C-alpha cells in the first residue's frame, strides 16, 4: 500500500482501506502507547470473527503505512528478537487530509483544467 487507491463504490475509510486495515488503524489510533503486530492482529481477528487475517498481512500493511509516513515505528529487541511497535504519525483527521491531498495532487497533475473546473462546480 505505498500508493492510495480510491474505490468510489465505498465510503469513508473503506474507500481506501480494506476492512482489516481500517480496524488495524483504529486500534493504533486508540492506543496510548503503540502496538506490536501481534496485538494489532489479535484486535483485528477479534473483530473479524469468524474470519481471520494472517500476521504477515498485518505486518505488510503496518510497514506500508510506516513507509508512507502514516505510522511511526520503534524497533525494539525482546524475547524472540526484534519487533516493531507502531504508533500514529498522523491522527485520523490528518490521514484523511493526506488522502484528499494525495488524490487532488494526482488529479491536478494529470487533468489540471478538468479538476479545477470540477472543484469549482462542487464548491458552488
Steps between C-alpha positions, in 0.01 A plus 500: 500500500764750407242675287144606567226332302155655536197274446207729417253218570597512870469777756711635784830332570378185322549691174877475558542223759385138520287407800789351697721800418244745638469292819881494530528877459222566753674272751824695461326839511332398826813360666680744732828304488519348151447138399701213361380297203372214718283732709365659181433156348320386817272806494430467129417131526278556805290745295499293181390170658446246355740630232869544574790696355856368508770673696698537176213702348491721810878552495500582127222755549661661808835523322338659195329756726833567674679548169222733387547710816157421645650296786820527701690193606748427772714189460541330837689190601334249725430134542511350154703778340406831341148632462332827415267700720275717283341830598326771299703752305163640386172497686183397316421853383856556376489165317175601326661832400801307369269285287314802362822693431666202329200436275453867416871545420481203265186631330646850468818355347315280248183704430570856618224694326237230544581459871485875565166522316363202693610658830334831403173322415503299825577810708221704338 
